Coordinates of C-alpha atoms in Angstrom, one line a residue:
M1 CA 0.0 0.0 0.0
T2 CA 1.4 3.3 -1.1
I3 CA 1.3 6.0 1.7
L4 CA 3.0 8.9 -0.2
P5 CA 2.2 10.1 -3.7
S6 CA 4.9 9.0 -6.3
P7 CA 7.1 11.6 -7.9
S8 CA 5.3 10.8 -11.2
S9 CA 1.9 11.5 -9.7
V10 CA 3.2 14.7 -8.0
A11 CA 4.6 15.9 -11.3
S12 CA 1.3 15.1 -13.2
N13 CA -0.8 17.0 -10.6
C14 CA 1.5 20.1 -10.6
A15 CA 1.5 20.0 -14.4
R16 CA -2.3 20.0 -14.5
H17 CA -2.6 22.9 -12.0
P18 CA 0.5 25.0 -12.9
W19 CA -0.9 28.4 -11.9
R20 CA -1.9 27.2 -8.4
V21 CA 1.6 25.8 -7.8
L22 CA 3.2 29.0 -9.2
G23 CA 1.0 31.1 -6.8
V24 CA 2.0 29.0 -3.9
W25 CA 5.6 29.3 -4.7
L26 CA 5.3 33.1 -5.2
L27 CA 3.8 33.5 -1.8
I28 CA 6.6 31.3 -0.2
L29 CA 9.1 33.3 -2.0
V30 CA 7.9 36.7 -0.9
A31 CA 7.6 35.4 2.7
A32 CA 11.2 34.0 2.6
G33 CA 12.5 37.2 1.1
V34 CA 11.0 39.2 4.0
A35 CA 12.4 36.8 6.5
A36 CA 15.8 36.6 4.8
S37 CA 16.2 40.4 5.1
G38 CA 16.8 39.9 8.9
I39 CA 19.3 37.2 8.8
G40 CA 22.2 39.4 9.4
G41 CA 21.0 40.0 13.0
A42 CA 21.0 36.2 13.6
L43 CA 24.6 35.4 12.6
T44 CA 27.6 35.2 14.7
T45 CA 31.3 34.7 14.1
T46 CA 31.7 32.6 17.2
S47 CA 31.5 28.7 17.5
N48 CA 30.0 27.7 20.8
F49 CA 29.8 24.3 22.4
S50 CA 26.5 22.4 22.7
N51 CA 28.0 20.4 25.6
T52 CA 30.2 21.4 28.6
P53 CA 33.9 20.7 28.1
E54 CA 36.5 21.9 30.6
S55 CA 37.0 25.4 29.1
L56 CA 33.2 26.0 29.3
K57 CA 33.0 24.9 32.9
G58 CA 35.8 27.2 33.8
Q59 CA 34.3 30.1 32.0
Q60 CA 31.0 29.6 33.8
L61 CA 32.7 29.7 37.1
L62 CA 34.4 32.9 36.3
K63 CA 31.1 34.4 35.2
D64 CA 29.2 33.2 38.3
R65 CA 31.8 34.0 40.9
L66 CA 34.4 36.6 39.7
T67 CA 34.2 38.4 36.5
G68 CA 30.5 38.3 35.3
D69 CA 30.1 38.2 31.5
T70 CA 33.3 37.9 29.6
P71 CA 34.2 41.5 28.5
V72 CA 34.5 42.3 24.7
T73 CA 38.0 43.8 24.2
E74 CA 39.9 45.6 21.6
T75 CA 43.5 46.5 21.4
V76 CA 44.3 49.9 19.7
I77 CA 47.9 50.0 18.3
V78 CA 49.6 53.4 17.8
T79 CA 52.9 53.2 16.0
S80 CA 55.3 55.3 14.1
S81 CA 58.5 54.6 12.2
T82 CA 60.3 57.7 13.4
A83 CA 58.8 59.0 16.7
T84 CA 58.8 57.1 20.1
V85 CA 56.5 57.2 23.1
D86 CA 58.8 59.7 24.7
D87 CA 58.1 62.3 22.1
P88 CA 55.3 64.8 22.8
A89 CA 53.7 64.4 19.5
F90 CA 53.4 60.6 20.1
K91 CA 51.7 61.4 23.4
D92 CA 49.3 63.8 21.8
V93 CA 48.1 61.1 19.3
V94 CA 47.7 58.5 22.0
E95 CA 45.9 60.9 24.3
K96 CA 43.5 62.1 21.5
A97 CA 42.7 58.5 20.5
T98 CA 42.0 57.6 24.1
S99 CA 39.8 60.5 24.8
D100 CA 37.9 60.1 21.5
L101 CA 37.1 56.5 22.3
L102 CA 36.0 57.2 25.8
A103 CA 33.6 59.8 24.3
L104 CA 31.7 57.0 22.6
S105 CA 29.1 56.7 25.2
G106 CA 27.3 53.3 25.2
V107 CA 30.0 51.8 22.9
V108 CA 33.3 52.1 24.9
E109 CA 33.4 51.2 28.6
S110 CA 37.0 51.8 29.3
A111 CA 40.3 52.7 27.7
S112 CA 43.7 53.4 29.3
N113 CA 47.1 54.3 27.8
V114 CA 50.8 54.1 28.8
Y115 CA 50.7 57.7 30.1
Q116 CA 47.9 57.2 32.5
V117 CA 49.0 53.8 33.8
E118 CA 52.8 54.7 34.4
Q119 CA 51.7 57.1 37.2
S120 CA 50.2 54.4 39.3
D121 CA 51.8 51.0 38.0
P122 CA 55.1 51.5 36.1
A123 CA 55.6 47.8 35.7
T124 CA 52.3 47.4 33.9
A125 CA 53.0 50.5 31.8
A126 CA 56.2 49.0 30.6
D127 CA 54.1 46.0 29.2
L128 CA 52.2 48.6 27.0
V129 CA 55.3 49.7 25.1
S130 CA 57.4 47.8 22.6
A131 CA 61.0 47.2 23.2
D132 CA 62.1 49.8 20.5
R133 CA 59.5 52.3 22.0
H134 CA 58.1 53.1 18.5
T135 CA 54.8 51.3 19.4
T136 CA 52.3 51.4 22.2
I137 CA 48.9 49.6 22.8
V138 CA 45.7 51.0 24.4
P139 CA 43.5 48.3 25.9
V140 CA 40.0 49.0 25.2
T141 CA 36.8 47.3 26.7
L142 CA 33.6 47.7 24.9
V143 CA 30.0 48.0 26.3
G144 CA 27.8 45.0 26.7
P145 CA 28.1 41.3 25.4
F146 CA 29.5 40.4 22.0
N147 CA 26.3 40.8 20.1
E148 CA 25.6 44.3 21.5
A149 CA 29.3 45.3 20.9
T150 CA 29.1 44.3 17.2
D151 CA 26.0 46.4 16.8
H152 CA 28.2 49.5 17.4
A153 CA 31.2 48.1 15.5
D154 CA 31.0 50.7 12.7
E155 CA 31.0 53.6 15.0
Y156 CA 34.0 52.1 16.9
M157 CA 35.9 51.3 13.7
Q158 CA 35.3 54.7 12.2
T159 CA 36.5 56.5 15.3
V160 CA 39.8 54.5 15.2
E161 CA 40.2 55.1 11.6
Q162 CA 40.0 58.9 12.1
Q163 CA 43.1 58.8 14.3
G164 CA 46.7 58.9 13.3
G165 CA 48.3 60.7 10.2
N166 CA 51.4 62.8 10.0
G167 CA 53.6 59.7 10.3
F168 CA 51.4 57.9 12.9
D169 CA 49.4 54.7 12.3
V170 CA 46.4 53.9 14.5
L171 CA 44.9 50.4 14.2
T172 CA 42.8 48.1 16.2
V173 CA 42.5 44.4 16.7
G174 CA 40.3 42.3 18.9
D175 CA 37.0 40.6 19.2
V176 CA 34.8 43.0 17.2
S177 CA 37.4 44.1 14.4
S178 CA 38.3 40.5 13.9
A179 CA 34.6 39.5 13.5
Q180 CA 34.1 42.4 11.0
A181 CA 37.1 41.3 9.0
F182 CA 36.1 37.7 8.7
N183 CA 32.5 38.8 7.8
S184 CA 33.7 41.1 5.2
V185 CA 35.9 38.4 3.7
A186 CA 33.0 36.0 3.6
S187 CA 30.6 38.5 2.1
N188 CA 33.1 39.6 -0.6
D189 CA 34.1 36.0 -1.4
L190 CA 30.3 35.1 -1.8
G191 CA 29.8 38.1 -4.1
S192 CA 32.8 37.2 -6.2
A193 CA 31.8 33.6 -6.4
E194 CA 28.3 34.6 -7.7
R195 CA 29.8 37.0 -10.2
I196 CA 32.0 34.4 -11.6
A197 CA 29.9 31.2 -11.2
L198 CA 26.5 32.4 -12.5
P199 CA 27.9 33.5 -16.0
V200 CA 30.1 30.5 -16.3
T201 CA 27.3 28.1 -15.3
L202 CA 24.9 29.8 -17.8
I203 CA 27.3 29.3 -20.5
V204 CA 27.7 25.6 -19.7
L205 CA 24.0 25.1 -19.5
V206 CA 23.5 26.8 -22.9
I207 CA 26.1 24.4 -24.4
V208 CA 24.4 21.5 -22.8
F209 CA 20.7 22.4 -23.6
S210 CA 21.4 24.3 -26.9
A211 CA 18.5 26.5 -25.8
L212 CA 18.3 29.7 -23.8
V213 CA 15.1 29.0 -21.9
A214 CA 16.0 25.5 -20.9
A215 CA 19.5 26.8 -19.8
G216 CA 18.0 29.7 -17.6
M217 CA 15.5 27.6 -15.8
P218 CA 18.0 25.6 -13.5
I219 CA 19.6 28.9 -12.4
V220 CA 16.3 30.6 -11.7
L221 CA 15.1 27.6 -9.7
A222 CA 18.4 27.2 -7.8
L223 CA 18.0 31.0 -6.8
V224 CA 14.5 30.3 -5.6
S225 CA 15.7 27.5 -3.5
I226 CA 18.6 29.7 -2.0
V227 CA 16.1 32.5 -1.1
V228 CA 13.6 30.3 0.5
A229 CA 16.3 28.4 2.4
V230 CA 17.9 31.6 3.7
G231 CA 14.4 32.7 4.8
L232 CA 13.9 29.5 6.6
T233 CA 17.3 29.7 8.1
A234 CA 16.6 33.2 9.4
L235 CA 13.6 31.8 11.3
V236 CA 15.7 29.1 12.8
G237 CA 18.3 31.8 13.8
R238 CA 15.7 33.2 16.2
L239 CA 16.1 30.0 18.2
L240 CA 19.6 28.9 17.6
D241 CA 23.1 30.4 17.2
L242 CA 24.1 30.4 13.4
N243 CA 27.5 30.8 12.1
Y244 CA 28.1 33.6 9.6
L245 CA 29.3 31.0 7.0
V246 CA 25.8 29.5 6.8
V247 CA 24.9 31.8 4.0
N248 CA 27.9 30.8 2.0
M249 CA 27.0 27.2 2.6
I250 CA 23.4 27.7 1.6
T251 CA 24.4 29.4 -1.7
M252 CA 27.1 26.9 -2.5
I253 CA 24.9 23.8 -1.8
G254 CA 21.8 25.5 -3.3
M255 CA 23.4 26.4 -6.6
A256 CA 24.9 22.7 -6.8
V257 CA 21.7 20.7 -6.2
G258 CA 19.2 23.2 -7.6
I259 CA 21.1 23.2 -11.0
D260 CA 21.8 19.5 -10.8
Y261 CA 18.3 18.4 -10.0
S262 CA 16.4 20.6 -12.3
L263 CA 18.8 19.7 -15.1
F264 CA 17.9 16.0 -14.7
I265 CA 14.1 16.7 -14.9
I266 CA 14.3 19.2 -17.8
Q267 CA 16.5 17.1 -19.9
R268 CA 14.4 14.0 -19.3
Y269 CA 11.3 15.9 -20.3
R270 CA 12.9 17.1 -23.5
E271 CA 14.0 13.5 -24.3
E272 CA 10.5 12.2 -23.8
R273 CA 9.0 14.9 -26.0
R274 CA 11.6 14.1 -28.8
R275 CA 10.5 10.4 -28.5
G276 CA 6.9 11.5 -29.4
A277 CA 5.2 11.6 -25.9
E278 CA 2.7 14.4 -25.5
K279 CA 3.5 17.1 -23.0
Q280 CA 1.6 15.9 -20.0
L281 CA 2.9 12.3 -20.4
A282 CA 6.4 13.6 -20.9
I283 CA 6.2 15.5 -17.6
S284 CA 4.8 12.5 -15.8
R285 CA 7.5 10.3 -17.1
A286 CA 10.2 12.7 -16.2
G287 CA 8.8 12.9 -12.7
G288 CA 8.7 9.1 -12.5
T289 CA 12.3 8.5 -13.7
A290 CA 14.5 11.6 -13.1
G291 CA 12.2 12.9 -10.4
K292 CA 12.6 9.6 -8.4
A293 CA 16.4 9.7 -8.9
V294 CA 16.4 13.3 -7.6
L295 CA 14.2 12.3 -4.6
F296 CA 16.7 9.6 -3.6
S297 CA 19.7 11.6 -4.4
G298 CA 18.4 14.5 -2.1
G299 CA 17.5 12.1 0.6
T300 CA 21.1 10.8 0.6
V301 CA 22.6 14.2 0.7
A302 CA 20.2 15.3 3.5
I303 CA 21.3 12.2 5.5
A304 CA 25.0 12.9 4.9
L305 CA 24.6 16.6 6.1
T306 CA 22.6 15.3 9.1
G307 CA 25.8 13.8 10.2
M308 CA 27.2 17.3 11.0
L309 CA 24.6 17.6 13.8
L310 CA 26.5 14.8 15.8
V311 CA 29.3 17.2 16.4
P312 CA 28.6 19.2 19.6
L313 CA 29.6 22.6 18.1
T314 CA 27.2 25.3 16.9
V315 CA 29.2 25.9 13.8
F316 CA 28.5 22.4 12.6
H317 CA 24.8 22.6 13.7
S318 CA 24.3 25.9 11.8
L319 CA 26.1 24.9 8.6
G320 CA 24.3 21.4 8.6
I321 CA 20.9 23.0 9.3
G322 CA 21.4 25.5 6.4
A323 CA 22.6 23.0 4.0
I324 CA 19.8 20.4 4.9
L325 CA 17.1 23.2 4.4
V326 CA 18.4 24.3 1.0
V327 CA 18.5 20.6 -0.1
L328 CA 15.0 19.9 1.1
V329 CA 13.7 23.1 -0.5
A330 CA 15.4 22.3 -3.8
L331 CA 13.8 18.9 -3.6
V332 CA 10.4 20.2 -3.2
A333 CA 11.0 22.8 -5.9
M334 CA 12.2 20.2 -8.4
L335 CA 9.3 18.0 -7.7
T336 CA 6.6 20.6 -7.9
L337 CA 7.7 24.0 -9.4
V338 CA 9.7 22.5 -12.3
P339 CA 6.8 20.4 -13.6
A340 CA 4.5 23.4 -13.3
I341 CA 6.8 25.8 -15.1
I342 CA 7.4 23.1 -17.9
S343 CA 3.7 22.8 -18.2
L344 CA 3.3 26.6 -18.8
L345 CA 6.2 26.8 -21.1
G346 CA 5.7 23.7 -23.1
D347 CA 7.8 23.6 -26.3
L348 CA 8.9 27.2 -25.6
I349 CA 11.5 25.6 -23.4
E350 CA 13.5 24.8 -26.6
W351 CA 13.6 28.6 -27.6
P352 CA 15.1 29.9 -29.7
R353 CA 15.3 26.6 -31.4
R354 CA 12.1 25.0 -32.8
H355 CA 11.5 21.3 -32.9
R356 CA 8.7 19.2 -34.7
F357 CA 7.2 16.4 -32.9
D358 CA 5.4 14.6 -35.7
A359 CA 6.1 11.0 -36.4
E360 CA 8.7 11.7 -39.1
A361 CA 10.6 14.2 -36.9
V362 CA 10.6 11.8 -33.9
A363 CA 12.0 9.0 -35.9
R364 CA 14.7 11.3 -37.3
Q365 CA 15.4 12.6 -33.7
Q366 CA 15.7 9.1 -32.3
A367 CA 18.2 8.1 -35.0
E368 CA 20.1 11.3 -34.3
D369 CA 20.1 10.5 -30.5
D370 CA 21.3 7.0 -31.0
E371 CA 24.1 8.3 -33.3
V372 CA 25.2 10.7 -30.4
F373 CA 24.8 8.3 -27.6
H374 CA 26.8 5.5 -29.4
Q375 CA 29.3 7.5 -31.5
G376 CA 29.6 10.8 -29.7
F377 CA 32.6 11.7 -27.4
W378 CA 30.9 10.2 -24.2
G379 CA 29.8 7.2 -26.3
H380 CA 33.4 6.5 -27.3
V381 CA 34.5 7.1 -23.6
S382 CA 31.9 4.6 -22.3
H383 CA 32.8 2.0 -24.9
F384 CA 36.5 2.3 -24.1
V385 CA 35.8 2.0 -20.3
M386 CA 33.7 -1.1 -20.7
N387 CA 36.0 -2.7 -23.1
H388 CA 39.0 -2.0 -20.9
A389 CA 37.3 -2.3 -17.3
V390 CA 40.3 -3.6 -15.3
L391 CA 42.6 -0.9 -16.9
S392 CA 40.0 1.9 -16.3
V393 CA 39.4 0.8 -12.7
T394 CA 43.0 0.5 -11.9
T395 CA 43.8 3.9 -13.4
A396 CA 41.0 5.7 -11.7
V397 CA 41.8 4.3 -8.3
L398 CA 45.5 4.9 -8.6
V399 CA 44.8 8.5 -9.6
L400 CA 42.5 9.1 -6.6
V401 CA 44.7 7.4 -4.2
L402 CA 47.8 9.4 -5.3
A403 CA 45.6 12.6 -4.9
A404 CA 44.7 11.4 -1.5
L405 CA 48.2 10.8 -0.2
P406 CA 48.9 14.3 1.0
A407 CA 45.9 13.9 3.4
I408 CA 48.2 12.0 5.6
N409 CA 49.8 15.4 6.7
L410 CA 46.3 17.0 7.1
H411 CA 46.6 19.5 10.0
R412 CA 43.3 20.8 11.2
G413 CA 43.2 24.1 13.1
S414 CA 41.5 27.4 13.3
A415 CA 41.9 30.3 10.8
G416 CA 43.7 33.0 12.7
L417 CA 44.0 36.6 11.6
E418 CA 47.3 35.9 9.7
T419 CA 45.2 33.9 7.2
L420 CA 43.2 36.9 6.2
P421 CA 43.9 38.9 2.9
D422 CA 45.8 42.1 3.6
S423 CA 43.9 44.5 5.7
E424 CA 44.2 47.0 8.6
V425 CA 43.1 44.4 11.1
K426 CA 45.7 41.9 9.9
T427 CA 48.4 44.6 9.9
A428 CA 47.4 45.4 13.5
Y429 CA 47.8 41.7 14.3
E430 CA 51.1 41.5 12.7
I431 CA 52.4 44.5 14.5
L432 CA 51.1 43.1 17.9
S433 CA 52.6 39.6 17.3
R434 CA 56.0 41.3 16.3
D435 CA 56.3 43.7 19.2
F436 CA 54.2 42.3 22.1
P437 CA 53.2 38.8 23.4
V438 CA 50.5 37.9 20.9
G439 CA 48.8 35.9 23.6
L440 CA 47.7 39.3 25.2
L441 CA 44.6 38.9 22.9
A442 CA 43.5 35.7 24.5
P443 CA 45.4 34.7 27.7
V444 CA 45.1 31.2 29.2
Q445 CA 43.0 31.3 32.4
V446 CA 43.4 28.7 35.1
V447 CA 40.4 28.7 37.3
I448 CA 40.8 27.1 40.8
D449 CA 37.6 26.1 42.5
G450 CA 38.5 25.9 46.1
D451 CA 39.0 27.8 49.4
A452 CA 41.6 30.5 48.5
N453 CA 42.6 30.7 52.1
D454 CA 43.5 27.1 52.5
P455 CA 47.3 26.7 52.9
Q456 CA 47.3 23.7 50.5
V457 CA 45.5 25.7 47.7
Q458 CA 47.7 28.7 48.3
A459 CA 50.8 26.5 48.1
A460 CA 49.6 24.8 44.9
T461 CA 48.8 28.2 43.3
T462 CA 52.3 29.4 44.1
S463 CA 53.7 26.2 42.6
L464 CA 51.6 26.7 39.5
T465 CA 52.9 30.3 39.0
S466 CA 56.4 29.2 39.6
A467 CA 56.0 26.5 36.9
L468 CA 54.5 29.0 34.4
E469 CA 57.4 31.4 35.0
Q470 CA 59.9 28.8 34.2
D471 CA 58.2 27.8 31.0
D472 CA 59.1 29.9 27.9
T473 CA 55.6 29.4 26.3
F474 CA 53.9 31.4 28.9
G475 CA 54.2 35.1 29.9
P476 CA 54.0 36.7 33.4
A477 CA 51.0 35.3 35.4
T478 CA 48.6 37.4 37.5
V479 CA 46.6 35.9 40.4
T480 CA 43.1 37.2 41.2
R481 CA 40.7 36.0 44.0
S482 CA 36.9 36.2 44.2
P483 CA 35.3 38.4 46.9
A484 CA 34.1 35.3 48.7
N485 CA 37.6 33.7 48.5
D486 CA 36.0 30.6 47.0
L487 CA 37.7 30.9 43.4
T488 CA 41.2 31.9 42.3
L489 CA 42.0 32.9 38.7
V490 CA 45.6 32.6 37.4
S491 CA 45.8 34.4 34.0
T492 CA 48.9 34.2 31.8
P493 CA 49.3 35.4 28.1
L494 CA 51.0 32.9 25.7
K495 CA 54.0 33.9 23.8
V496 CA 52.7 32.2 20.7
D497 CA 49.6 32.6 18.6
Q498 CA 46.4 31.4 20.4
D499 CA 45.4 29.6 17.1
S500 CA 48.6 27.8 16.6
S501 CA 49.5 24.2 17.3
Q502 CA 51.9 25.4 20.0
A503 CA 49.1 27.0 21.9
T504 CA 47.1 23.9 21.8
A505 CA 50.2 21.8 23.0
A506 CA 50.7 24.4 25.8
V507 CA 47.0 23.9 27.0
H508 CA 47.5 20.0 27.0
E509 CA 50.8 20.4 29.0
L510 CA 48.9 22.6 31.6
R511 CA 46.1 20.0 31.9
N512 CA 48.1 16.8 31.8
S513 CA 51.3 17.8 33.4
I514 CA 51.8 21.2 35.2
I515 CA 48.5 21.4 37.0
P516 CA 48.3 17.8 38.2
H517 CA 51.9 18.2 39.6
A518 CA 51.1 21.4 41.3
F519 CA 47.8 20.6 42.7
D520 CA 48.4 17.0 43.8
G521 CA 46.5 16.5 46.9
A522 CA 45.2 20.0 47.2
P523 CA 41.4 20.3 47.9
A524 CA 40.5 22.1 44.6
K525 CA 39.2 21.5 41.2
V526 CA 41.1 23.2 38.4
Y527 CA 39.9 24.1 35.0
V528 CA 41.8 25.6 32.1
T529 CA 39.8 28.1 30.0
G530 CA 40.4 31.2 27.8
G531 CA 40.7 31.3 24.0
P532 CA 43.6 28.8 23.6
A533 CA 41.7 26.2 25.8
F534 CA 38.5 26.7 23.9
N535 CA 40.5 25.9 20.7
A536 CA 42.0 22.8 22.2
D537 CA 38.5 21.5 23.3
Y538 CA 37.1 22.5 19.8
F539 CA 39.8 20.5 18.0
H540 CA 39.4 17.5 20.4
L541 CA 35.6 17.3 20.0
I542 CA 36.1 17.3 16.2
Q543 CA 38.6 14.5 16.4
V544 CA 36.4 12.4 18.5
A545 CA 33.2 13.1 16.5
T546 CA 34.8 12.4 13.1
P547 CA 34.7 8.6 13.1
R548 CA 30.9 8.8 14.3
V549 CA 30.1 11.1 11.5
F550 CA 31.7 8.7 8.9
L551 CA 29.8 5.7 10.3
F552 CA 26.5 7.6 10.4
V553 CA 26.7 9.0 6.9
L554 CA 28.1 5.9 5.3
G555 CA 25.8 3.5 7.2
F556 CA 22.5 5.4 6.5
S557 CA 23.6 6.1 2.9
F558 CA 24.1 2.4 2.4
I559 CA 20.6 1.7 3.7
L560 CA 18.9 4.4 1.7
L561 CA 20.7 3.3 -1.6
M562 CA 19.9 -0.3 -0.9
L563 CA 16.1 0.6 -0.6
A564 CA 16.4 2.6 -3.8
F565 CA 18.3 0.0 -5.9
R566 CA 17.3 -3.2 -4.0
S567 CA 20.9 -4.2 -4.3
I568 CA 23.9 -4.6 -2.0
V569 CA 26.5 -4.2 -4.7
V570 CA 25.4 -0.8 -6.0
P571 CA 25.4 1.0 -2.5
A572 CA 28.7 -0.8 -1.6
K573 CA 30.3 0.6 -4.9
A574 CA 28.8 4.0 -4.1
I575 CA 30.5 4.1 -0.6
V576 CA 33.9 3.0 -2.0
M577 CA 33.6 5.7 -4.6
N578 CA 32.6 8.2 -1.9
L579 CA 35.7 7.4 0.2
L580 CA 38.0 7.5 -2.7
S581 CA 36.7 10.9 -3.9
V582 CA 36.5 12.4 -0.3
G583 CA 40.2 11.2 0.3
A584 CA 41.3 12.8 -3.0
A585 CA 39.5 16.0 -1.9
Y586 CA 41.2 15.9 1.4
G587 CA 44.6 15.4 -0.4
L588 CA 44.1 18.3 -2.8
L589 CA 42.9 20.5 0.0
V590 CA 46.2 19.8 2.0
A591 CA 48.4 20.1 -1.2
V592 CA 47.0 23.5 -2.4
F593 CA 46.0 25.4 0.7
Q594 CA 48.2 23.8 3.6
K595 CA 51.4 23.1 1.6
G596 CA 50.8 25.9 -0.9
Y597 CA 51.3 24.0 -4.2
L598 CA 49.9 26.1 -7.2
H599 CA 48.0 28.3 -4.7
H600 CA 49.3 31.5 -6.6
L601 CA 48.0 30.0 -9.8
F602 CA 44.5 29.9 -8.5
G603 CA 44.7 32.9 -6.4
F604 CA 44.1 31.1 -3.1
Q605 CA 45.4 32.0 0.3
H606 CA 48.2 29.7 1.7
T607 CA 47.4 28.9 5.2
P608 CA 49.3 26.7 7.8
T609 CA 46.3 24.8 8.7
V610 CA 42.9 23.6 7.2
E611 CA 40.0 25.1 9.1
A612 CA 38.9 22.2 11.5
W613 CA 35.3 22.1 10.3
V614 CA 36.1 22.0 6.6
P615 CA 36.9 18.2 6.3
I616 CA 33.7 17.0 7.9

């Protein structure tokens, strides 16, 4: 007993009532467009945990007992190639920048410079000046939590940009400016991709279809799927944190599956018409064959993307949700909207070409199709592959395995500011990392949950700070106690980039060696938090989740393909091909981006690591 309508019956019904279907989709498109206009406020550059690793537990303790909400900070850099901080002109620039920032009521909470600090704390003031005294930093704390601070990002950035001149550069780097930089890159890249991809795709489709209307339909329908999916994602964003890359993901996947699926159905309809089937019958057959293939294909893709939800990180959840939504919208559009539009266009889909569909024309077309299928380029390729099966399989597998070999050296990490294209934020980061401990931006925080007055806890804390002073990876440590003396915070900047493998190794050393040794027998629980610790937990969770994702995706794909083909050999072959192609993709990713082979040729950015979420 059939519970759900078949793709063939859905296509037939939509073809018989095309205006109704078109009207419903128009309403959906308008509503989605309204919802999509507000997606910017639902996006974030952060990647939060959906479970509670050690770094999150430590941060929560700090919030509850000591610091409250984590402040949003920026570091303003004032530098000159000629003047030093001892020159009056240098002081004037720094003082003006500080006062202008403090004048931003509701935007900047605090800002202090070396000239103010040196009067009360000369040791701290020395840390605000570079060794050559040509650069100083102004620590700035912004008002409110991150989302509130980003709302005023433009006002803050414009104020910083107005400073400097006459041989002085004034730059900023920190939570808000970094988020702005990454958002800008993502937005620009998306725009560039659209400007390049759409014309190229249209040209390819014109060549494939030899008809302008047929070539334009897949792009239009892909764009419809993208807009509707973005609108749905904006609604989801009211309930969940969504990463700013979700729009890029929706656009990329939407263009791919939208064009792919509609191309199958449109081409199948044209073939049926050329074989003599009348319009409604051709639409029904296209739905029952290509539509069914699209349905199972989309189901397999959606299941594969569902595997991303197994990783307890919001960046995977948001990207997975966005991609799943656009695939499902594309499926519904291809099964309903495409038949309706084909029904309205009829043979105009072949414009500007005109085809005859009488018996003589059909017979001639079938002969031509047979000639193309058997004697054309792809016909010759197919014949060669089938006549030399062992050689073809061996060659293909060898090429894919060779392409996959660089994946052995895959180094997953987090994209730091050094991976950005040239910009003021990147320049500020480079100056900071050159002249100051770069770990100032995100120090390691050791949270000690225990009685701060207990002699054993005090001795263990002293042992910890002594160990940190003797380790070249860590900077000077500061110790802060909560008002109730039930929590102690030991904060220390790293002398390496917080996104580097050395920072992750330092966190592991703290957790596995330094802290256990220092607090052996002490009545306290110790947690390592801060930016580097969040990164370490982030990488660990991805590493642990990756095998589960593979098993989930391959297992459910096997079941779905087995139901679709009622075969074990076909889904097994599909899984092997999947693993080979994914392995080759990993290898090429490492070769081009991580190792830098040919990256200049393609205009790509060479990075020391591959962003941790990309492989999954």
